[in-house]
Coordinates of N, CA and C and ligand atoms in Angstrom, one line a residue:
M1 N 39.5 221.6 31.0 CA 38.2 222.0 31.6 C 37.3 220.7 31.4
R2 N 36.4 220.5 32.0 CA 35.4 219.3 32.1 C 33.8 219.7 32.3
L3 N 33.4 218.9 31.3 CA 31.9 219.1 31.5 C 31.2 217.4 31.7
V4 N 30.2 217.7 32.5 CA 29.4 216.5 32.8 C 28.0 216.6 32.3
I5 N 27.8 215.7 31.1 CA 26.3 215.5 30.5 C 25.7 214.6 30.9
G6 N 24.5 214.9 31.3 CA 23.4 214.0 31.9 C 22.4 213.5 30.8
H7 N 22.1 212.4 30.7 CA 21.2 212.0 29.6 C 20.1 211.3 30.4
L8 N 18.9 212.0 30.5 CA 17.8 211.8 31.3 C 17.0 210.8 30.5
Y9 N 16.8 209.6 31.5 CA 16.0 208.5 30.9 C 16.5 207.9 29.7
A10 N 17.4 207.6 29.2 CA 18.2 207.3 28.0 C 17.3 206.3 27.5
D11 N 17.1 205.1 28.2 CA 16.5 204.0 27.5 C 14.9 204.3 27.2
L12 N 14.4 205.0 28.0 CA 12.8 205.5 27.7 C 12.5 206.6 26.6
M13 N 13.4 207.5 26.8 CA 13.1 208.8 26.3 C 14.3 209.2 24.9
S14 N 14.2 208.5 24.0 CA 15.2 208.8 22.8 C 14.7 208.3 21.6
V15 N 13.5 209.0 20.9 CA 13.1 208.5 19.6 C 13.7 209.3 18.5
Y16 N 13.6 209.0 17.5 CA 14.4 209.5 16.1 C 15.7 210.2 16.2
G17 N 16.5 209.3 16.9 CA 17.7 209.7 17.1 C 18.1 210.6 18.0
D18 N 17.3 211.0 18.8 CA 17.6 211.9 20.1 C 18.6 211.7 20.7
R19 N 19.3 210.2 20.9 CA 20.6 210.4 21.5 C 21.7 211.0 21.0
G20 N 21.6 211.1 19.8 CA 22.6 211.5 19.0 C 22.9 213.1 19.4
N21 N 21.9 213.7 20.1 CA 22.3 215.0 20.8 C 23.2 214.9 21.7
V22 N 23.3 213.9 22.6 CA 24.4 213.6 23.7 C 25.7 213.3 23.0
I23 N 25.9 212.5 21.9 CA 27.0 212.3 21.1 C 27.5 213.3 20.6
A24 N 26.6 214.4 20.0 CA 27.3 215.6 19.3 C 27.9 216.4 20.4
L25 N 27.2 216.5 21.6 CA 27.8 217.6 22.6 C 29.1 216.9 23.0
A26 N 29.1 215.6 23.3 CA 30.4 215.0 23.9 C 31.6 215.0 22.8
Q27 N 31.2 214.8 21.6 CA 32.0 215.0 20.4 C 32.8 216.2 20.2
R28 N 32.0 217.2 20.3 CA 32.2 218.6 20.2 C 33.1 219.3 21.3
C29 N 32.9 218.6 22.4 CA 33.7 218.9 23.4 C 35.3 218.0 23.3
A30 N 35.1 216.8 22.9 CA 36.3 216.1 22.6 C 37.2 216.6 21.7
W31 N 36.5 217.1 20.6 CA 37.4 217.8 19.6 C 38.2 219.0 20.1
R32 N 37.9 219.7 21.0 CA 38.4 220.7 21.7 C 39.2 220.5 22.9
G33 N 39.3 219.1 23.2 CA 40.4 218.9 24.4 C 39.4 219.1 25.6
I34 N 38.2 219.3 25.8 CA 37.2 219.4 27.0 C 37.0 218.0 27.0
A35 N 37.3 217.4 28.4 CA 36.9 216.1 29.0 C 35.3 216.1 29.3
A36 N 34.5 215.4 28.4 CA 33.3 215.3 28.7 C 32.6 213.9 29.1
E37 N 32.2 214.0 30.0 CA 31.7 212.8 30.9 C 30.2 212.6 30.5
V38 N 29.7 211.4 30.1 CA 28.2 211.2 29.6 C 27.6 210.5 31.0
R39 N 26.7 210.7 31.3 CA 26.1 209.9 32.4 C 24.7 209.7 32.2
P40 N 24.0 208.3 32.1 CA 22.8 208.2 31.9 C 22.1 208.3 33.4
I41 N 20.9 209.0 33.4 CA 20.2 208.8 34.8 C 18.7 208.4 34.5
G42 N 18.4 207.2 35.2 CA 17.3 206.4 35.0 C 16.2 206.8 36.0
I43 N 15.4 205.8 35.8 CA 14.0 205.9 36.6 C 14.7 205.4 38.0
G44 N 14.1 206.3 39.0 CA 14.4 205.9 40.4 C 15.5 206.6 40.8
E45 N 16.4 207.1 40.2 CA 17.8 207.6 40.8 C 17.6 209.1 41.0
A46 N 17.9 209.1 42.2 CA 17.8 210.5 43.0 C 19.2 211.3 42.9
V47 N 19.6 212.2 42.1 CA 20.8 212.6 42.1 C 20.8 214.1 42.1
D48 N 22.1 214.9 42.7 CA 22.1 216.3 42.8 C 22.2 216.7 41.3
L49 N 21.4 217.2 40.6 CA 21.5 217.6 39.2 C 22.2 219.0 39.1
R50 N 22.4 219.6 40.1 CA 23.4 220.9 40.0 C 24.7 220.5 39.6
A51 N 25.1 219.2 39.8 CA 26.5 218.8 39.6 C 26.5 218.6 38.1
F52 N 25.5 218.5 37.4 CA 25.6 218.2 36.0 C 25.9 219.7 35.2
D53 N 26.5 219.4 33.9 CA 26.3 220.8 33.2 C 25.6 220.9 32.1
V54 N 25.0 219.9 31.5 CA 24.1 219.8 30.4 C 23.2 218.7 30.7
L55 N 22.0 218.9 30.6 CA 21.2 217.7 30.8 C 20.3 217.9 29.5
V56 N 20.2 216.2 29.0 CA 19.5 216.0 27.7 C 18.3 215.3 27.9
F57 N 17.2 215.7 27.5 CA 15.9 215.0 27.7 C 15.1 214.5 26.4
G58 N 15.2 213.4 25.8 CA 14.6 213.2 24.6 C 13.0 212.9 24.4
G59 N 12.8 212.8 23.5 CA 11.3 212.5 23.3 C 10.6 210.9 23.6
G60 N 9.5 210.8 23.6 CA 9.0 209.3 23.5 C 7.7 209.1 23.4
Q61 N 7.0 208.0 23.3 CA 5.7 207.8 23.3 C 4.9 208.0 24.3
D62 N 3.6 208.4 24.4 CA 2.7 208.6 25.5 C 3.0 207.8 26.5
Q63 N 3.2 206.5 26.4 CA 3.1 205.5 27.3 C 4.3 205.4 28.2
D64 N 5.5 205.8 27.5 CA 6.7 206.1 28.3 C 6.7 207.4 28.9
Q65 N 6.1 208.3 28.5 CA 5.8 209.7 29.2 C 5.1 209.3 30.6
L66 N 4.1 208.5 30.6 CA 3.4 208.1 31.7 C 4.5 207.8 32.9
T67 N 5.5 206.8 32.4 CA 6.3 206.3 33.3 C 7.4 207.3 33.9
V68 N 7.7 208.3 32.8 CA 8.5 209.2 33.3 C 7.9 210.3 34.0
C69 N 6.9 210.7 33.7 CA 6.1 211.6 34.5 C 6.0 211.2 35.9
D70 N 5.8 210.0 36.4 CA 5.6 209.5 37.8 C 7.0 209.8 38.6
D71 N 8.2 209.5 37.9 CA 9.4 209.7 38.4 C 9.8 211.0 38.6
L72 N 9.4 211.7 37.6 CA 9.6 213.2 37.7 C 8.9 213.8 38.9
Q73 N 7.8 213.4 39.1 CA 6.9 214.1 40.1 C 7.5 213.5 41.5
A74 N 7.8 212.2 41.7 CA 8.1 211.6 42.8 C 9.7 211.5 43.3
V75 N 10.4 211.6 42.1 CA 11.9 211.5 42.6 C 12.7 212.7 42.0
K76 N 12.4 213.3 41.0 CA 13.5 213.9 40.3 C 13.1 215.7 40.4
G77 N 11.9 215.7 40.6 CA 11.2 217.2 40.2 C 11.8 218.3 41.1
A78 N 12.0 218.1 42.4 CA 12.8 219.0 43.2 C 14.3 219.4 42.7
A79 N 14.8 218.3 42.5 CA 16.3 218.5 42.2 C 16.3 219.5 40.9
L80 N 15.6 219.0 39.9 CA 15.6 219.6 38.6 C 15.2 221.0 38.7
R81 N 14.0 221.3 39.5 CA 13.8 222.9 39.7 C 15.1 223.3 40.4
D82 N 15.8 222.9 41.4 CA 16.9 223.5 42.1 C 17.8 223.7 41.0
A83 N 18.3 222.9 40.3 CA 19.3 222.9 39.2 C 19.2 223.9 37.9
V84 N 17.8 223.8 37.5 CA 17.4 225.0 36.6 C 17.7 226.3 37.1
A85 N 17.2 226.6 38.5 CA 17.3 228.0 39.1 C 18.8 228.1 39.1
D86 N 19.5 227.2 39.4 CA 21.2 227.4 39.4 C 21.7 227.5 38.1
G87 N 20.9 227.7 37.1 CA 21.6 227.9 35.6 C 22.0 226.6 35.1
L88 N 21.5 225.5 35.3 CA 21.7 224.1 34.5 C 21.2 224.3 33.1
V89 N 21.9 224.0 32.0 CA 21.7 224.0 30.8 C 20.9 222.7 30.4
M90 N 19.9 222.9 29.8 CA 19.1 221.8 29.4 C 18.5 222.0 28.1
L91 N 18.4 220.8 27.4 CA 18.1 220.6 26.3 C 16.7 219.4 26.3
A92 N 15.4 220.0 26.0 CA 14.5 218.8 25.9 C 13.7 218.9 24.9
V93 N 13.6 217.5 24.2 CA 12.9 217.3 23.0 C 11.4 217.0 23.0
C94 N 10.6 217.2 22.5 CA 9.2 216.9 22.2 C 8.7 216.4 23.6
G95 N 8.7 215.0 23.6 CA 8.0 214.5 25.0 C 8.8 215.1 26.3
G96 N 10.0 215.1 26.0 CA 10.6 215.7 27.0 C 10.2 217.3 27.6
Y97 N 10.2 217.8 26.5 CA 9.8 219.4 26.4 C 8.5 219.4 27.0
Q98 N 7.6 218.8 26.5 CA 6.1 218.7 27.1 C 6.3 218.5 28.5
L99 N 7.1 217.7 29.1 CA 6.9 217.2 30.4 C 7.6 218.4 31.4
L100 N 8.3 219.5 30.8 CA 8.7 220.6 31.6 C 7.7 221.8 31.7
G101 N 6.9 221.7 30.8 CA 5.8 222.3 31.0 C 4.8 222.1 32.2
Y102 N 3.6 222.8 32.1 CA 2.5 222.5 33.4 C 2.0 221.0 33.3
Y103 N 1.5 220.9 32.1 CA 1.0 219.6 31.7 C 0.7 219.3 30.4
F104 N 0.8 217.9 30.1 CA 0.3 217.5 29.0 C -1.0 216.7 28.9
R105 N -2.2 217.2 28.3 CA -3.3 216.4 28.1 C -3.5 215.5 27.1
L106 N -3.5 214.4 27.4 CA -3.2 213.2 26.2 C -4.8 213.2 25.5
G107 N -4.7 212.6 24.3 CA -6.0 212.5 23.4 C -6.9 211.8 24.2
S108 N -6.6 210.8 25.2 CA -7.6 210.1 26.1 C -8.4 210.9 27.1
G109 N -7.7 212.3 27.1 CA -8.1 213.1 28.2 C -7.3 213.1 29.5
E110 N -6.5 212.0 29.6 CA -5.8 211.8 30.9 C -4.8 213.1 30.9
V111 N -4.6 213.6 32.0 CA -3.4 214.7 32.2 C -2.3 214.4 32.9
L112 N -1.0 214.5 32.2 CA 0.1 214.2 32.7 C 0.7 215.3 33.3
P113 N 0.9 215.6 34.5 CA 1.5 216.7 35.2 C 2.7 217.0 34.9
G114 N 3.3 218.0 34.5 CA 4.6 218.4 34.3 C 5.3 219.2 35.6
L115 N 6.5 219.8 35.2 CA 7.1 220.4 36.3 C 7.0 222.1 36.5
G116 N 6.4 222.4 35.3 CA 6.2 224.0 35.4 C 7.6 224.7 35.2
I117 N 8.5 224.2 34.8 CA 10.0 224.8 34.6 C 9.8 225.7 33.4
I118 N 8.9 225.0 32.4 CA 8.8 225.9 31.4 C 7.3 226.6 31.3
D119 N 7.0 227.8 31.3 CA 5.8 228.2 31.6 C 4.8 228.3 30.2
A120 N 4.6 226.9 30.1 CA 3.6 226.5 28.8 C 3.0 225.2 29.4
Y121 N 1.9 225.0 28.3 CA 1.1 223.8 28.6 C 0.9 223.2 27.2
T122 N 0.5 221.8 27.1 CA 0.4 221.0 26.0 C -0.7 220.1 26.0
V123 N -1.6 220.1 24.9 CA -2.8 219.5 24.9 C -2.8 218.6 23.3
A124 N -3.0 217.4 23.5 CA -3.0 216.5 22.2 C -4.1 217.2 21.3
G125 N -3.8 217.4 19.9 CA -4.6 217.5 19.0 C -5.2 216.3 18.3
R126 N -6.0 216.6 17.2 CA -6.9 215.4 16.6 C -5.8 214.9 15.4
R127 N -4.9 216.0 15.1 CA -4.1 215.1 14.0 C -2.7 215.3 14.5
R128 N -1.7 214.5 14.2 CA -0.3 214.3 14.5 C 0.3 215.5 13.5
L129 N 1.2 216.4 14.0 CA 2.0 217.2 13.4 C 3.4 216.5 13.0
I130 N 3.3 216.3 11.7 CA 4.8 215.3 11.2 C 5.4 215.9 10.1
G131 N 6.6 216.2 10.0 CA 7.2 216.4 8.8 C 8.5 217.0 9.2
N132 N 9.4 217.6 8.3 CA 10.5 218.1 8.4 C 10.1 219.5 8.7
A133 N 11.1 220.3 9.4 CA 10.8 221.6 10.0 C 12.2 222.5 10.0
V134 N 12.0 223.7 9.6 CA 13.1 224.8 9.4 C 12.4 225.9 10.4
V135 N 13.5 226.3 11.2 CA 13.2 227.3 12.1 C 14.1 228.6 12.0
R136 N 13.8 229.7 12.1 CA 14.7 230.8 11.9 C 14.8 231.3 13.7
C137 N 16.2 231.6 14.3 CA 16.4 232.0 15.6 C 17.0 233.3 15.4
P138 N 16.2 234.4 15.4 CA 16.6 235.8 15.4 C 17.3 236.2 16.6
W139 N 17.1 235.6 17.7 CA 17.7 236.0 18.8 C 19.1 235.6 19.0
A140 N 19.6 234.6 18.0 CA 20.9 234.1 17.9 C 21.9 234.9 17.1
G141 N 21.5 236.1 16.4 CA 22.4 236.7 15.8 C 21.7 237.2 14.3
S142 N 22.6 238.0 13.8 CA 22.3 238.5 12.3 C 23.1 238.2 11.4
P143 N 22.9 237.6 10.3 CA 21.4 236.9 9.8 C 21.1 236.0 10.6
A144 N 19.7 235.8 11.0 CA 19.3 234.8 11.9 C 19.6 233.2 11.5
P145 N 20.3 232.6 12.6 CA 20.7 231.3 12.0 C 19.6 230.2 12.0
T146 N 19.5 229.3 11.3 CA 18.1 228.2 11.2 C 18.6 227.1 11.9
L147 N 17.6 226.4 12.5 CA 17.8 225.1 12.9 C 16.8 224.3 11.9
V148 N 17.3 223.0 11.6 CA 16.7 221.9 10.8 C 16.2 220.8 11.7
G149 N 15.3 220.2 11.4 CA 14.7 218.9 12.0 C 13.5 218.3 11.7
F150 N 13.3 217.3 12.4 CA 12.3 216.5 12.0 C 11.1 216.4 13.2
E151 N 9.7 216.6 13.0 CA 8.9 216.6 14.1 C 7.7 215.6 14.0
N152 N 7.3 215.0 15.1 CA 6.2 214.1 15.1 C 5.4 214.2 16.6
H153 N 4.3 214.7 16.7 CA 3.7 214.9 17.7 C 2.5 215.2 17.7
S154 N 1.6 214.7 18.7 CA 0.0 214.9 18.9 C 0.1 216.1 19.6
G155 N 1.0 216.4 20.7 CA 0.6 217.5 21.7 C 1.0 219.0 20.8
Q156 N 0.0 219.7 21.3 CA 0.4 221.3 20.8 C 0.4 221.9 21.9
T157 N 1.7 222.6 21.9 CA 2.3 223.5 22.9 C 1.8 225.0 22.8
F158 N 1.6 225.7 23.9 CA 1.2 226.9 24.1 C 2.0 227.6 25.2
L159 N 2.5 228.6 24.7 CA 3.5 229.3 25.7 C 2.9 230.4 26.5
H160 N 3.2 230.8 27.8 CA 2.8 231.8 28.4 C 3.7 232.8 28.3
S161 N 4.7 232.7 29.6 CA 5.8 233.6 29.6 C 7.1 233.4 28.8
A162 N 7.3 232.1 28.7 CA 8.2 231.4 27.8 C 8.3 232.1 26.3
R163 N 9.9 232.2 25.8 CA 9.7 232.9 24.5 C 10.0 231.8 23.7
P164 N 9.6 231.8 22.6 CA 9.8 230.9 21.5 C 11.3 230.6 21.1
L165 N 11.8 229.3 20.9 CA 13.2 229.2 20.5 C 13.3 229.8 19.1
G166 N 12.3 229.6 18.4 CA 12.5 230.1 17.1 C 11.0 230.4 16.3
A167 N 11.1 231.1 15.1 CA 10.0 231.2 14.1 C 9.9 230.2 13.0
V168 N 8.7 229.4 12.9 CA 8.7 228.4 11.9 C 8.7 229.1 10.5
V169 N 9.7 228.3 9.8 CA 9.8 228.6 8.3 C 9.0 227.5 7.6
L170 N 9.4 226.4 8.1 CA 8.6 225.2 7.6 C 8.3 224.3 8.7
G171 N 7.0 223.6 8.7 CA 6.4 222.8 9.6 C 5.3 223.4 10.5
S172 N 5.2 222.9 11.6 CA 4.1 223.1 12.6 C 4.5 224.0 13.8
G173 N 5.8 223.5 14.2 CA 6.2 223.8 15.4 C 5.6 223.8 16.7
N174 N 5.3 224.8 17.6 CA 4.6 224.2 18.8 C 3.2 223.7 18.7
N175 N 2.4 224.6 17.9 CA 1.1 224.1 17.9 C 0.3 224.0 16.5
G176 N 1.1 224.4 15.4 CA 0.6 224.6 13.9 C -0.3 225.8 14.0
R177 N -0.3 226.6 14.8 CA -1.0 227.9 14.5 C -0.2 229.3 14.9
D178 N 0.6 229.3 15.8 CA 1.1 230.5 16.2 C 2.3 230.9 15.6
G179 N 3.0 230.0 14.9 CA 4.3 230.5 14.2 C 5.4 230.1 14.9
G180 N 5.3 229.7 16.4 CA 6.4 229.5 17.3 C 7.0 228.2 17.3
E181 N 8.3 228.1 17.5 CA 8.7 226.7 17.7 C 9.6 226.7 19.1
G182 N 9.4 225.6 19.9 CA 10.1 225.6 21.2 C 9.8 226.5 21.9
A183 N 10.8 226.5 23.1 CA 10.7 227.5 24.2 C 12.0 227.5 24.7
V184 N 12.1 228.9 25.4 CA 13.4 229.3 26.1 C 13.0 229.8 27.5
Q185 N 13.7 229.3 28.5 CA 13.2 229.8 29.8 C 14.8 229.4 30.7
L186 N 15.1 230.7 31.2 CA 16.5 230.5 31.7 C 17.4 229.8 30.8
N187 N 18.2 228.9 31.2 CA 19.1 228.2 30.3 C 18.5 226.7 29.9
V188 N 17.1 227.0 29.8 CA 16.2 225.6 29.5 C 15.9 225.7 28.1
F189 N 16.1 224.8 27.0 CA 15.4 224.7 25.6 C 14.7 223.8 25.5
G190 N 13.4 224.0 25.1 CA 12.5 223.0 24.7 C 12.4 223.1 23.1
T191 N 12.2 221.8 22.4 CA 11.8 222.0 21.2 C 11.3 220.7 20.6
Y192 N 10.3 221.0 19.5 CA 10.0 219.6 18.8 C 10.7 219.0 18.1
L193 N 12.0 219.4 17.8 CA 12.8 218.9 16.6 C 13.7 217.7 17.0
H194 N 13.4 216.8 16.4 CA 14.5 215.6 16.4 C 15.3 215.6 15.2
G195 N 15.7 214.4 15.0 CA 16.7 214.3 13.7 C 17.9 213.5 13.6
P196 N 18.8 213.6 14.6 CA 18.8 214.1 16.0 C 19.1 215.7 15.6
L197 N 18.9 216.7 16.5 CA 18.8 218.3 16.5 C 20.5 218.7 16.5
L198 N 21.2 218.3 17.3 CA 22.5 219.0 17.4 C 23.3 218.8 16.4
P199 N 23.4 217.4 15.8 CA 24.6 217.2 14.7 C 24.4 218.0 13.7
K200 N 23.0 218.3 13.5 CA 22.5 219.2 12.0 C 22.7 220.6 12.3
N201 N 22.8 220.9 13.6 CA 23.0 222.3 13.8 C 23.9 222.7 14.9
P202 N 25.0 222.5 14.3 CA 26.2 222.8 15.2 C 26.3 224.1 16.0
W203 N 25.7 225.1 15.3 CA 25.8 226.5 16.1 C 25.0 226.3 17.2
F204 N 24.1 225.7 17.2 CA 22.9 225.5 18.6 C 23.8 224.7 19.5
A205 N 24.6 223.5 19.1 CA 25.1 222.8 20.1 C 26.0 223.6 20.9
D206 N 27.0 224.6 20.2 CA 27.9 225.2 20.8 C 27.3 226.4 21.6
H207 N 26.1 226.7 21.4 CA 25.5 227.8 22.1 C 25.2 227.1 23.4
L208 N 24.9 226.0 23.6 CA 24.5 225.2 24.8 C 25.8 224.9 25.4
L209 N 26.9 224.4 24.8 CA 28.1 224.1 25.3 C 28.8 225.7 26.1
T210 N 28.4 226.6 25.3 CA 29.3 227.8 25.7 C 28.3 228.3 27.1
L211 N 26.9 228.1 27.2 CA 26.4 228.4 28.5 C 26.9 227.8 29.5
A212 N 27.0 226.4 29.3 CA 27.4 225.5 30.3 C 28.7 225.9 30.8
L213 N 29.6 226.1 30.1 CA 31.2 226.4 30.4 C 31.1 227.8 31.1
R214 N 30.3 228.7 30.9 CA 30.2 230.1 31.6 C 29.6 229.9 32.9
R215 N 28.8 228.8 33.0 CA 28.2 228.6 34.4 C 29.2 227.9 34.9
R216 N 30.2 226.9 34.6 CA 31.0 226.3 35.4 C 32.3 227.1 35.6
Y217 N 32.7 227.9 34.4 CA 34.2 228.4 34.7 C 34.3 230.0 34.6
G218 N 33.1 230.6 34.7 CA 33.1 232.2 34.4 C 32.6 232.7 33.1
A219 N 32.5 234.1 33.1 CA 31.9 234.5 31.7 C 32.6 234.7 31.1
D220 N 34.1 234.5 31.2 CA 35.2 234.7 30.0 C 35.4 233.4 29.4
A221 N 34.8 232.4 30.1 CA 35.0 230.9 29.2 C 34.3 231.0 27.9
A222 N 35.1 230.4 26.8 CA 34.9 230.6 25.5 C 35.1 229.2 24.8
L223 N 34.6 228.8 23.8 CA 34.7 227.6 23.0 C 36.0 227.8 21.8
P224 N 36.7 227.4 21.7 CA 37.6 227.4 20.5 C 37.0 227.0 19.3
P225 N 36.8 227.7 18.2 CA 36.3 227.5 17.0 C 36.5 226.0 16.4
L226 N 35.8 225.4 15.8 CA 36.0 224.1 15.1 C 35.7 224.2 13.3
D227 N 36.5 223.4 12.8 CA 36.1 223.4 11.2 C 34.9 222.7 11.0
D228 N 33.6 223.5 10.9 CA 32.2 222.9 10.7 C 31.7 222.8 9.3
A229 N 32.8 222.9 8.3 CA 32.5 223.0 7.0 C 31.6 221.8 6.5
L230 N 31.8 220.7 7.0 CA 31.0 219.6 6.6 C 29.5 219.4 7.1
E231 N 29.6 219.9 8.4 CA 28.3 219.9 9.3 C 27.3 221.0 8.4
Q232 N 28.0 222.4 8.1 CA 27.2 223.4 7.6 C 26.9 223.0 6.0
R233 N 27.5 222.0 5.5 CA 27.1 221.4 4.2 C 25.7 220.8 4.3
A234 N 26.0 219.9 5.2 CA 24.7 218.9 5.9 C 23.5 219.8 6.2
H235 N 23.8 220.7 6.9 CA 22.6 221.7 7.3 C 22.0 222.2 6.2
E236 N 22.9 222.9 5.4 CA 22.4 223.5 4.3 C 21.6 222.6 3.2
A237 N 22.3 221.4 3.2 CA 21.4 220.4 2.2 C 20.2 220.2 2.7
V238 N 20.1 219.8 4.1 CA 18.6 219.5 4.6 C 17.7 220.6 4.7
R239 N 18.4 221.8 4.6 CA 17.3 223.1 4.6 C 16.8 223.2 3.5
R240 N 17.7 223.1 2.2 CA 17.1 223.4 1.1 C 16.3 222.4 0.5
R241 N 16.6 221.0 0.9 CA 15.7 220.0 0.4 C 14.3 219.9 1.1
A242 N 14.5 220.3 2.4 CA 13.1 220.4 3.4 C 12.3 221.6 2.9
L243 N 12.9 222.6 2.3 CA 12.1 223.8 1.8 C 11.6 223.3 0.4
R244 N 12.3 222.8 -0.2 CA 11.7 222.5 -2.0 C 10.7 221.4 -1.8
L245 N 10.8 220.4 -0.7 CA 9.8 219.3 -1.0 C 8.7 220.0 -0.1
G246 N 8.9 220.6 1.0 CA 7.8 221.0 1.8 C 6.8 221.8 0.9
R247 N 7.4 222.9 0.1 CA 6.8 223.7 -0.7 C 6.0 222.9 -1.8
Q248 N 6.5 221.9 -2.2 CA 6.0 221.2 -3.3 C 4.7 220.5 -2.6
L249 N 4.7 220.0 -1.5 CA 3.7 219.4 -0.7 C 2.5 220.1 -0.5
T250 N 3.1 221.5 0.1 CA 2.0 222.2 0.8 C 1.5 223.2 -0.6
G251 N 2.2 223.2 -1.7 CA 1.9 224.1 -2.8 C 2.2 225.7 -2.5
V252 N 3.1 225.8 -1.5 CA 3.3 227.1 -1.0 C 4.5 227.5 -2.2
R253 N 4.5 228.9 -2.5 CA 5.5 229.3 -3.6 C 6.5 230.4 -2.9
Ligands
LIG1 N1 4.2 211.5 22.8 C1 4.2 213.0 22.5 C2 3.3 213.5 21.4 O1 2.9 212.5 20.6 C3 5.5 213.1 22.2 C4 6.0 212.6 21.0 C5 7.5 212.6 20.7 O2 8.4 212.8 21.7 N2 8.0 212.4 19.3 O3 3.1 214.7 21.4

């Protein structure tokens, strides 16, 4: 089996270790004998995105989002919409997530149009939402697995029909108000969690890979299990530490 992983705007949109998401996906394929090819996709490149299996779109500064926004509107938008409708699996983090919604209104008032792939919009708030985050994902099983990560964003995202990726246990999530974090629409997953996300949350990396394998090889395709003992310990250590420190800071008991 073979999977092609696209890294969208790898040079401009990869803050707080977001590149590690691509490395984690490729490595978890390699450990299982699945050939994973990583292809960066840059500004100006018009490619058939349906040929990809997983697309990773990281976060970035407002300034870099301006450049990327122009390219999405002029060059890649139609191909991305087609690929998403075809079941493409996508992980979009923070700045990338914002540009998949309808728009991101910056603090300056300027509006960056998005692609409307995720039914949501984003407006910059007065204060940045920064810190460690823990999120519960009841849709992924019982007991609900958690995601741990780090968030740093001015944008506050509000969902319409998209469902949240998880419920905030610690942190601000989409907007610091409604308790939701991230968004899921078709096989597109938006999140504010950096860290990088996937090495610390191997169950979620495998969820993305499973969806990608099923799209390419049929509903019976399954990932052989890996020994994730070390990854689980790392996840657990980060989760406990974040909750302990977060509670100390906020005074929550
Ligand atoms: N520039 C965006 C914001 O501040 C995204 C930041 C990020 O990707 N970390 O909201």
